[in-house]
Coordinates of C-alpha atoms and ligand atoms in Angstrom, one line a residue:
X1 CA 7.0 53.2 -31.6
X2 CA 3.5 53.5 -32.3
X3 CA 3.1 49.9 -32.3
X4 CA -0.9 49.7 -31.3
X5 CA -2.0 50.7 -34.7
X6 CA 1.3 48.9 -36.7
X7 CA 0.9 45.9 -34.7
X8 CA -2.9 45.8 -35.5
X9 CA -2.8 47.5 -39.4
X10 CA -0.1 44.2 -40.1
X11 CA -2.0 41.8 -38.2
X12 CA -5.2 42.9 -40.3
X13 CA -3.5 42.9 -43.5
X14 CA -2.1 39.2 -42.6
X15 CA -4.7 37.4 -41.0
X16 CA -5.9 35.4 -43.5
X17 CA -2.2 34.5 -44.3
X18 CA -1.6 33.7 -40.5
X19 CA -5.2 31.5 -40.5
X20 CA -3.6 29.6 -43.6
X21 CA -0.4 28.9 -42.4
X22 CA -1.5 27.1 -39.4
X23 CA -3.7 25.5 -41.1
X24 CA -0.8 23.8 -43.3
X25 CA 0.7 22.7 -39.9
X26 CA -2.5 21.3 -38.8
X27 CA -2.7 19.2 -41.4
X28 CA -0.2 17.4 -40.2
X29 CA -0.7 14.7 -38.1
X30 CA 2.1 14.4 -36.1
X31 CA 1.0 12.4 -33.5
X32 CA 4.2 11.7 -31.2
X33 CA 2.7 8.8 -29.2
X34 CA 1.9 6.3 -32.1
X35 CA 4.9 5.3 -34.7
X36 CA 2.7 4.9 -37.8
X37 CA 2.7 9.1 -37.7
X38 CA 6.8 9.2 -38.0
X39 CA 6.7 10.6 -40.9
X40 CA 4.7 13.5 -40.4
X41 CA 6.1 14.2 -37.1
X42 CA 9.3 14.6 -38.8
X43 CA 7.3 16.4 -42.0
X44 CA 6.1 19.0 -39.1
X45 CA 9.7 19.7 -38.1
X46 CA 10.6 20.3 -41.7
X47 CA 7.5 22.8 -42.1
X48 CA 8.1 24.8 -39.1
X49 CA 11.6 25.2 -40.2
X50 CA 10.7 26.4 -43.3
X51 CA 8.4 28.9 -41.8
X52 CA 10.6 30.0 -39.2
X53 CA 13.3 30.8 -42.2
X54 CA 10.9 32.9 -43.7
X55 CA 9.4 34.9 -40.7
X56 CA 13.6 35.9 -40.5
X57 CA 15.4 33.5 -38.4
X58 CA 18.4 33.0 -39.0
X59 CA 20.7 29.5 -38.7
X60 CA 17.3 27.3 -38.7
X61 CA 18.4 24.3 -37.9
X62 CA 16.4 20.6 -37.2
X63 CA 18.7 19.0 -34.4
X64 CA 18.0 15.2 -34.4
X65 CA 17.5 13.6 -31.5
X66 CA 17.6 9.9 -30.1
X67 CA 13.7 10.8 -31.2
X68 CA 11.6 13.5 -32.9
X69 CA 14.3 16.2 -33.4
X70 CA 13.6 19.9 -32.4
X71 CA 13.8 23.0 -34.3
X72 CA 15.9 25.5 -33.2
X73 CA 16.2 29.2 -35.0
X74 CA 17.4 32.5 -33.5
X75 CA 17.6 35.9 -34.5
X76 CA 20.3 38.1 -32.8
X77 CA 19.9 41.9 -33.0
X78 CA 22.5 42.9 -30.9
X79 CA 24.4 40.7 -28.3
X80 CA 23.9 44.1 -25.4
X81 CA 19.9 43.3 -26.0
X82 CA 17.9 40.8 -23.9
X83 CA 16.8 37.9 -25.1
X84 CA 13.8 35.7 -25.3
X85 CA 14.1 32.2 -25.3
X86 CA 10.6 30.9 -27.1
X87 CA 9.7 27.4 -26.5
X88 CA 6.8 25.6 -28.1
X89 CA 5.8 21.7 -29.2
X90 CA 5.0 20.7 -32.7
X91 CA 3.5 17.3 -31.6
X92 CA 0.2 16.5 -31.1
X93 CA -2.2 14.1 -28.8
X94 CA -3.7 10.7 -30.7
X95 CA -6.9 12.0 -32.2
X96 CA -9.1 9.0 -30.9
X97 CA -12.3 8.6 -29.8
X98 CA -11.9 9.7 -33.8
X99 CA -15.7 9.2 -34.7
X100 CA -16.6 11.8 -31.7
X101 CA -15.3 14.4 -33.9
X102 CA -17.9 16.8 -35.7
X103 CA -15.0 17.2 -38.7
X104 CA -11.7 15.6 -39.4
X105 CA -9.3 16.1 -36.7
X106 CA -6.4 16.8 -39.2
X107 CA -9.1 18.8 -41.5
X108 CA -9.1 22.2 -39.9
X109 CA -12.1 24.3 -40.3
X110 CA -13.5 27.5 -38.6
X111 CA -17.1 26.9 -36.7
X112 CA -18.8 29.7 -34.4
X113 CA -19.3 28.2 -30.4
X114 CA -20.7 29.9 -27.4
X115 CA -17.3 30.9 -26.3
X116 CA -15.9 31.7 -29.6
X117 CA -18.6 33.5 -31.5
X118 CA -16.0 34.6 -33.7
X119 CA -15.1 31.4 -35.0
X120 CA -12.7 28.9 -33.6
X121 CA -10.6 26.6 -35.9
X122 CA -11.5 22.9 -35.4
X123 CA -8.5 20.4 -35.4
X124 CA -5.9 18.5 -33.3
X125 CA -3.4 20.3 -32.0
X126 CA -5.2 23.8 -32.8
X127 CA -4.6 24.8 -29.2
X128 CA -2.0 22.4 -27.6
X129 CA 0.1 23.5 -29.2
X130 CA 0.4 24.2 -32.9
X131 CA -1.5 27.1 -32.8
X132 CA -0.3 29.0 -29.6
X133 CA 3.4 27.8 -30.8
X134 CA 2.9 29.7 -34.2
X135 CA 1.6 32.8 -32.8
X136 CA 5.1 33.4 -31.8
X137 CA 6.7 32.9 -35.2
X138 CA 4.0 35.1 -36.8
X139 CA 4.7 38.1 -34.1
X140 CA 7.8 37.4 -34.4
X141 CA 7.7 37.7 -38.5
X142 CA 5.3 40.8 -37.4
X143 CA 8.2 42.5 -35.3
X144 CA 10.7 41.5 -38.0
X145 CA 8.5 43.0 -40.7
X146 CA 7.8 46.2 -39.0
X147 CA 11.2 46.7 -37.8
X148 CA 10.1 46.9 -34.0
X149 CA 12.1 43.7 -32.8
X150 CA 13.4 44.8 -29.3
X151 CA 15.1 41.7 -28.6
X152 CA 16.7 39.2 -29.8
X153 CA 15.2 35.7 -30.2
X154 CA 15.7 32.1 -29.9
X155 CA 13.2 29.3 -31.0
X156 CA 13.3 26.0 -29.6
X157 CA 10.4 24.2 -30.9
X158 CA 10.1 20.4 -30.1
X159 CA 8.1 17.3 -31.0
X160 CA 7.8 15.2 -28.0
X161 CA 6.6 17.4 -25.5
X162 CA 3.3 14.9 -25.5
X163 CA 6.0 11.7 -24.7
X164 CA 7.6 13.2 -21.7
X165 CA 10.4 15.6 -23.1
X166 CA 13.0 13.6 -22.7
X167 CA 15.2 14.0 -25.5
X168 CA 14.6 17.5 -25.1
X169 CA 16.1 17.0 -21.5
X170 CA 19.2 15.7 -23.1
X171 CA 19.0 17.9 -26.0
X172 CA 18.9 21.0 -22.9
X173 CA 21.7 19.6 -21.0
X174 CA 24.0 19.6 -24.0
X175 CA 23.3 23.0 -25.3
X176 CA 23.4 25.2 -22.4
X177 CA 26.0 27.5 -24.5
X178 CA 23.6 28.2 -27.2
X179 CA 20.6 28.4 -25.2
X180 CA 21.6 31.4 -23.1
X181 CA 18.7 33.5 -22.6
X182 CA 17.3 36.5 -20.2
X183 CA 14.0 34.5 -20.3
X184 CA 11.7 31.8 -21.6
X185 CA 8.4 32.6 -22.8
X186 CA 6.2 29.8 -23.7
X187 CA 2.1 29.8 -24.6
X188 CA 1.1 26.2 -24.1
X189 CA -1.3 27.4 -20.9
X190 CA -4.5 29.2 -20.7
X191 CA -6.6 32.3 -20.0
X192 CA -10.0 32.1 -17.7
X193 CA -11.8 33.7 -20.2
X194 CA -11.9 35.6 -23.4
X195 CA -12.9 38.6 -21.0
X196 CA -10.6 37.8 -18.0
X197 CA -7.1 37.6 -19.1
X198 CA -4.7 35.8 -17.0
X199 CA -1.1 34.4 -17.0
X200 CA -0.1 30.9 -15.5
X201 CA 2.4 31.2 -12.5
X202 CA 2.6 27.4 -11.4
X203 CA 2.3 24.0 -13.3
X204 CA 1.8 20.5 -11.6
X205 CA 4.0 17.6 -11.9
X206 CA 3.4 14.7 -12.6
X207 CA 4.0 10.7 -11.7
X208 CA 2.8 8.0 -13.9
X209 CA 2.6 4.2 -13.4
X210 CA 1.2 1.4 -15.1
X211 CA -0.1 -1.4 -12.9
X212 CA -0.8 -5.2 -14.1
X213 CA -2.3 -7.9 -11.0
X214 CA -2.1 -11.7 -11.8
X215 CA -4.4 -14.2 -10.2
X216 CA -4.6 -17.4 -11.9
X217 CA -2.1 -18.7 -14.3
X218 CA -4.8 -18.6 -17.1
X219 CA -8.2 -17.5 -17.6
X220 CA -11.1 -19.1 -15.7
X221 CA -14.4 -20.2 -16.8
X222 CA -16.4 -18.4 -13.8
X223 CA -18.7 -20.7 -13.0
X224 CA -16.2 -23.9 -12.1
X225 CA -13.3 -21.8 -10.2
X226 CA -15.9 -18.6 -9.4
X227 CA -15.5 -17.5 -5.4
X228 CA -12.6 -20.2 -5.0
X229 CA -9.6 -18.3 -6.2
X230 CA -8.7 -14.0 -6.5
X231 CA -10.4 -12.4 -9.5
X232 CA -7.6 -9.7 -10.7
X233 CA -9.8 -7.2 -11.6
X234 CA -12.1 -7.0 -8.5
X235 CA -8.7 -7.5 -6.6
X236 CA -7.8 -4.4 -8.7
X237 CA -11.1 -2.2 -7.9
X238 CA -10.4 -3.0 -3.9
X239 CA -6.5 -2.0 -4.2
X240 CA -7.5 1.3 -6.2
X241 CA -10.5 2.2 -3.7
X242 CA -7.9 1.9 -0.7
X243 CA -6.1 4.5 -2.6
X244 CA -8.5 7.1 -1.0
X245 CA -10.2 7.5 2.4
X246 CA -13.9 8.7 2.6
X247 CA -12.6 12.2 2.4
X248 CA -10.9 12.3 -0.6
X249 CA -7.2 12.1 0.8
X250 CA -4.8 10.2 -0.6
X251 CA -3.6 7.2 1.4
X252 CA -0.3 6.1 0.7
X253 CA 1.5 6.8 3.4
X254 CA 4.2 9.8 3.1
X255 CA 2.2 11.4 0.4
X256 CA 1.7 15.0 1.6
X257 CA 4.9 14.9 3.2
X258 CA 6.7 17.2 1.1
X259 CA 3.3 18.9 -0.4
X260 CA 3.9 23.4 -0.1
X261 CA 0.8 24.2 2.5
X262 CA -0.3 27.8 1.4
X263 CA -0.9 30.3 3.9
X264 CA -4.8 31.9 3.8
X265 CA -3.4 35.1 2.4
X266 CA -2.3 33.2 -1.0
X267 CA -5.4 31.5 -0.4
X268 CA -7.6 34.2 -0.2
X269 CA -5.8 35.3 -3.3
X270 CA -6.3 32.6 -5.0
X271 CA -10.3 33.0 -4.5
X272 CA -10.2 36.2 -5.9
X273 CA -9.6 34.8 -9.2
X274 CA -13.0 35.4 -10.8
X275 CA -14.8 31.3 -11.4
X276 CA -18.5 30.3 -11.2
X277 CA -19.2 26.9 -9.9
X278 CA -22.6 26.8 -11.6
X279 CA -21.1 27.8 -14.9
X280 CA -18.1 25.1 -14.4
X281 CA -20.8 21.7 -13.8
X282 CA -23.2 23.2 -16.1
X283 CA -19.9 23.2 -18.5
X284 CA -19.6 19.3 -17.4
X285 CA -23.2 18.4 -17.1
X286 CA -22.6 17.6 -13.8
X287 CA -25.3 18.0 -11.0
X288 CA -22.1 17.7 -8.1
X289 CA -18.3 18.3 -7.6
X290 CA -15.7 15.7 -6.3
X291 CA -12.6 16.2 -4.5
X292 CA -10.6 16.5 -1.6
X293 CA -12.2 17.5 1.6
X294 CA -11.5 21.2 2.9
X295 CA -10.7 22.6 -0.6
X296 CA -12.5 24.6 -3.2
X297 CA -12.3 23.2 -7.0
X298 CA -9.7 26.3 -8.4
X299 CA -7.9 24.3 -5.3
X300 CA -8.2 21.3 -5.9
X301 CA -6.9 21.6 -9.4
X302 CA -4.0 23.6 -9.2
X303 CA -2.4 23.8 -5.5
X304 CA -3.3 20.0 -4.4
X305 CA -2.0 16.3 -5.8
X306 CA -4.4 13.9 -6.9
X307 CA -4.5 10.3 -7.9
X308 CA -6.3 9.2 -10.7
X309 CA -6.9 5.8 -13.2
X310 CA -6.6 7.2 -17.1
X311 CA -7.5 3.8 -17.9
X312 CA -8.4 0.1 -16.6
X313 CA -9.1 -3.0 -18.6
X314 CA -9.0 -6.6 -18.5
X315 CA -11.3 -9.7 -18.9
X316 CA -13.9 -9.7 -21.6
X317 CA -15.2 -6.3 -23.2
X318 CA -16.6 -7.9 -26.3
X319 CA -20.6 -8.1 -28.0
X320 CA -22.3 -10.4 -25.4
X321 CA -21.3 -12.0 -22.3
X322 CA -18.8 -14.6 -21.8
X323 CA -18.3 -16.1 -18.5
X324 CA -14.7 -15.7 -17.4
X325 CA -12.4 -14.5 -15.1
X326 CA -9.2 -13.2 -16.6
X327 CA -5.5 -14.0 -15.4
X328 CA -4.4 -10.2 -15.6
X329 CA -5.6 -7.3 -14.7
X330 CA -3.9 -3.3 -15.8
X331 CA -4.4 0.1 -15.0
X332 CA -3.1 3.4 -15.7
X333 CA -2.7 5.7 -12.7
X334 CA -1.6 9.2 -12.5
X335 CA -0.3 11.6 -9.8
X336 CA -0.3 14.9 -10.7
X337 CA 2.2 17.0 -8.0
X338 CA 2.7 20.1 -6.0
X339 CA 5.8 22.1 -5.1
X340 CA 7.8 20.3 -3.5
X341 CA 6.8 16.8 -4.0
X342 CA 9.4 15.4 -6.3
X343 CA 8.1 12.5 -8.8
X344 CA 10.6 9.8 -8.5
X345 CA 10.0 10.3 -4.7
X346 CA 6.6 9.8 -5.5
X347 CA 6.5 6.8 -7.7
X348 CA 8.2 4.4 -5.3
X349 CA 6.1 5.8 -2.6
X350 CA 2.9 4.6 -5.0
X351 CA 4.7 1.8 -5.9
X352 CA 5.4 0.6 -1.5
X353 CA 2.1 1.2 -0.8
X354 CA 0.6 -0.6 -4.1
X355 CA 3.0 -3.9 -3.5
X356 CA 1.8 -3.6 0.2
X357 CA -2.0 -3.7 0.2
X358 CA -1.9 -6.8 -2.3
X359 CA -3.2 -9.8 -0.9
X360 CA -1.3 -13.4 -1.5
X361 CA -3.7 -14.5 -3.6
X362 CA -2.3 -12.4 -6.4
X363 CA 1.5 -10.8 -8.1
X364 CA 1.4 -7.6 -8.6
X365 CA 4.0 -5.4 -11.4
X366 CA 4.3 -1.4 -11.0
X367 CA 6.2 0.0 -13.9
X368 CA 6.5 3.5 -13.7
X369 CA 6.1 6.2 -17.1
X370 CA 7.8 9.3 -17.8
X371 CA 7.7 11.7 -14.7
X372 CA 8.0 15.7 -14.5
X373 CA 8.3 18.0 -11.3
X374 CA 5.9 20.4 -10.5
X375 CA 6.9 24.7 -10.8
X376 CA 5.7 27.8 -9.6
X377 CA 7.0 30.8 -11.6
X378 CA 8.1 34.2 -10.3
X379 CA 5.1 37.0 -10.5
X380 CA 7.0 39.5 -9.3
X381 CA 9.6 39.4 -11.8
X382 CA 10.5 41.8 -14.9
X383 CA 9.5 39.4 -17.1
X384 CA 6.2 38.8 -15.5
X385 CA 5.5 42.3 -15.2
X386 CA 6.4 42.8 -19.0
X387 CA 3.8 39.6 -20.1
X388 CA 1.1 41.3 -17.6
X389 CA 1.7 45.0 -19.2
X390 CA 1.3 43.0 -22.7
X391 CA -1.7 41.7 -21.9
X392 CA -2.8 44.9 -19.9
X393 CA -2.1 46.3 -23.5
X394 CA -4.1 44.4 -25.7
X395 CA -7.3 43.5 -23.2
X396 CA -7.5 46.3 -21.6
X397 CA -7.5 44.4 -18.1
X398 CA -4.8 43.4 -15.9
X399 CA -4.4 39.5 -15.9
X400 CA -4.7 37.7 -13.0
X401 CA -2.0 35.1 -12.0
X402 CA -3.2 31.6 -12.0
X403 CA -1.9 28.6 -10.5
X404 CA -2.5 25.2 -13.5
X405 CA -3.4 21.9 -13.1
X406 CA -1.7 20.9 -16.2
X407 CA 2.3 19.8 -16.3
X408 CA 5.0 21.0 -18.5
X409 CA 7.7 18.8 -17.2
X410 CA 10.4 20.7 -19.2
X411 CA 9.6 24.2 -17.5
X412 CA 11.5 23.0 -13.7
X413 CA 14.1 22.0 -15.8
X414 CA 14.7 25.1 -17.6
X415 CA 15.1 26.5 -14.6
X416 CA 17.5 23.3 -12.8
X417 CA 19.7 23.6 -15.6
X418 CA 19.6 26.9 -17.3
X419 CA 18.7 28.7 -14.4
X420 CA 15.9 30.5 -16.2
X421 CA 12.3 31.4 -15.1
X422 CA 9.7 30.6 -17.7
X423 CA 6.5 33.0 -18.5
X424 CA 3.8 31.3 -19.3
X425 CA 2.0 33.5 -21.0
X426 CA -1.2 30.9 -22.8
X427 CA -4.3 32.5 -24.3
X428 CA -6.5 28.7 -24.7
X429 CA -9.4 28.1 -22.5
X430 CA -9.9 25.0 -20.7
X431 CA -13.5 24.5 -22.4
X432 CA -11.1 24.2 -25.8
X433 CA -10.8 20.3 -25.5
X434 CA -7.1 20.2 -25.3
X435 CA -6.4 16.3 -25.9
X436 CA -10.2 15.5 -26.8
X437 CA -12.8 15.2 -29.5
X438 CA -13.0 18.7 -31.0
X439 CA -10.0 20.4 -29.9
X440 CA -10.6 23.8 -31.0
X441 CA -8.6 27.7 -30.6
X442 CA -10.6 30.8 -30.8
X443 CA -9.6 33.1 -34.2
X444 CA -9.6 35.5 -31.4
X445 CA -7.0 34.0 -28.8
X446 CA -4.7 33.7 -32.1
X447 CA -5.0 36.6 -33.5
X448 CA -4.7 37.9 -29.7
X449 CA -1.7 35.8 -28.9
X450 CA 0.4 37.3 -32.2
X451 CA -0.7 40.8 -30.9
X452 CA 0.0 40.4 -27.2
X453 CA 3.5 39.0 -27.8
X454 CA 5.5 41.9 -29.1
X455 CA 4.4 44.0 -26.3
X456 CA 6.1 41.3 -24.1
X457 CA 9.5 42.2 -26.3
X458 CA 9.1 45.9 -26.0
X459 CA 8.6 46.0 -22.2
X460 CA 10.6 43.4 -21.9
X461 CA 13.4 45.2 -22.9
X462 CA 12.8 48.5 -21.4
X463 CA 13.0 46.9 -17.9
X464 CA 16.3 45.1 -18.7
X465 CA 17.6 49.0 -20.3
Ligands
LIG1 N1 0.0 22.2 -22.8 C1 -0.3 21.0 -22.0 C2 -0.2 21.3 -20.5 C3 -1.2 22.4 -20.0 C4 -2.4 22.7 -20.6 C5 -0.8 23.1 -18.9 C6 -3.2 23.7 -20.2 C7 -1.6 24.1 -18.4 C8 -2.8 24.4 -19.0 C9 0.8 20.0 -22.3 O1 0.9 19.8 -23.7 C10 0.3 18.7 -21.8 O2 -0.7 18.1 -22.2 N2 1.1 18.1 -20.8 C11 0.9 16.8 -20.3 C12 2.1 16.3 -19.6 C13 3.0 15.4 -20.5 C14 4.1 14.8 -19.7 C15 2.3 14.4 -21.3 C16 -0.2 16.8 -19.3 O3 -0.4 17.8 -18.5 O4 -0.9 15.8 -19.1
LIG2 MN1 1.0 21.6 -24.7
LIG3 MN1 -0.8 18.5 -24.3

């Protein structure tokens, strides 16, 4: 085919169309954390149903689940062809801080940045993952349209990938007939730059606990029982800070036990992966780095665990100061885990080691969150190969393979119980606030995305011919 200049004559007669039609999703607020957005969780599913229907799916179908249900479509060609198994999420992070937002989170809008002089469209979920989910209907609509589809296609596009995925575990489990595939292909990752394309071989895991420590049976008035009896919250602060020594490791014993120690080839690899330090705290406003001793930051975030409190609170945070020392005490910890740490492993280790280091002065609760096991992906494979010839294709470089920090929880288990590899083949930047203020995607890495993708089809099926 002479796809470079049908791929790019449709994508420039469509844009606007393309720009548009997100835009309708992003409109949506389906936030999958908080109930009052059940309806337009739900709406979403509905929509991308719709739209998958008329890019030319075939048997569109909204499977309910014991939650948000997932939309499932296919298109087979021809049973002797490969196919692509494309997954994507159509819920979205809480939109809070919301009055940190320059315009309406659910109000899309195109602004101009440093990094996206171009324009990037303003909203949440724009990135993660609306928009990068959508590129694949609208190459897919593309391929349809220009009669260049070299595979055949399955959608599996779900609405609690923010909550932990577990209905789409279940969901996965069950349908192991229909879901027969040569490959997954998801873009729900990033790029390094606009300029330095890469593909994401290796996603963290993750374990998550909430903690709660009890002193008194009530709160105190701090001046008549101050110094006599445990405060939960500094109890809390000590217990978190013996969570780390002075070097940044974690403490709780058996940690790094099962962590993959990479040799100083993949290392050295890994280095070559073009980063500047300066650009990355200037990004941050950040005069210093933090993090484990012996490792570089690209390191730290990708091949290493960490420990971390999302969130701690307690006592009085109102106007003023009231004199007080609270009964309870809560934090929010996260782990996020290398091969071949294994997260329920993990979790009762954390959970040991918490119960262990409290004093008697105080009860302490661990209740562990949804969990997901960290994945490297083949880059040696066929599939690889196809999505790094795509993107050779269209930006004119070869990508580099990048280990992420991020977690996909489903992706280990597409491979546990399918059996399948997963490409993850993203085109967001990490500066794009995925799951903050002013999430934004570059027009670009869109437009990019939709004509990236049906390379990966064509190549794809050439090396399974
Ligand atoms: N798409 C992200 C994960 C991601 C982003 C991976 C960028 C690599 C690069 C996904 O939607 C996400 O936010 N995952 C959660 C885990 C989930 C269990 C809530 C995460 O990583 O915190
Ligand atoms: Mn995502
Ligand atoms: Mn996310």
């Amino acid at each position: 085919m002479n796809s470079n200049s049908n791929i790019n004559a449709y994508i420039d007669a469509h844009k606007d169309r393309f720009l548009n039609e997100l835009f309708e999703l992003l409109r949506i607020p389906s936030v999958s954390a908080d109930p009052a957005y059940k309806n337009d969780v739900i709406r979403t599913a509905d929509s991308i149903k719709e739209k998958l229907f008329a890019a030319g799916a075939d048997k569109v179908e909204i499977c309910p689940t014991a939650g948000y249900p997932i939309v499932y479509g296919e298109k087979i060609i021809d049973p002797k062809l490969p196919t692509v198994l494309v997954y994507g999420h159509y819920d979205v992070q809480p939109a809070d801080p919301i009055e940190l937002w320059t315009s309406g989170p659910f109000e899309p809008v195109i602004k101009k940045t440093e990094l996206h002089p171009e324009g990037a469209i303003f909203a949440r979920g724009a990135c993660d993952d609306k928009g990068q989910m959508y590129m694949h209907v609208k190459a897919f609509e593309l391929m349809m349209q220009t009669n260049t589809l070299a595979c055949n296609v399955k959608f599996m596009i779900e609405g609690e990938e923010e909550v932990g995925s577990t209905n789409l575990a279940i969901f996965v489990k069950q349908n192991k007939e229909r879901l027969k595939a040569d490959v997954i292909l998801i873009s729900d990752t990033g790029i390094i730059a606009n300029d330095i394309p890469s593909i994401c071989v290796g996603l963290r895991g993750l374990s998550y606990v909430e903690v709660e420590v009890t002193g008194p049976n009530r709160d105190l008035h701090s001046g008549l029982y101050g110094g006599a009896v445990a405060n939960p919250i500094n109890i809390l602060c000590e217990m978190i800070s013996k969570m780390k020594d002075d070097k940044n490791h974690i403490t709780i014993p058996g940690f790094y036990d099962d962590v993959e120690i990479l040799s100083a080839e993949e290392r050295a690899e890994m280095a070559k992966a073009p980063f500047s330090l300066d650009g990355y705290k200037k990004s941050l406003d950040l005069s210093d780095i933090h993090g484990e001793d012996g490792y570089t930051t690209n390191e730290r975030n990708s091949i290493r665990p960490t420990l971390d409190v999302n969130g701690i609170w307690g006592g009085y945070t109102g106007e003023g100061a009231k004199t007080v020392i609270a009964s309870k005490a809560y934090a929010k910890i996260s782990m996020r885990l290398v091969p071949h740490q294994n997260s329920d492993k993990i979790t009762e280790l954390f959970k040991n080691y918490f119960e262990s280091i409290a004093p008697k002065s105080v009860k302490v609760k661990v209740t562990p969150h949804h969990g997901g096991e960290p994945v490297v992906t083949p880059s040696t494979s066929g599939a690889y190969k196809a999505a790094s010839m795509a993107m050779e294709t269209t930006y004119g470089k070869k990508p580099v393979p990048v280990r992420s920090g991020g977690s996909i929880p489903i992706v280990a288990m597409f491979k546990s119980e399918l059996g399948l590899d997963s490409v993850l083949m993203g085109f967001g930047l990490d500066s794009d606030a995925i799951h903050s203020p002013n999430e934004h995607y570059g027009v670009f890495n869109y437009l990019k995305g939709i004509e990236t993708i049906p390379y990966f089809y064509k190549y794809f099926a050439d090396f399974k011919k």
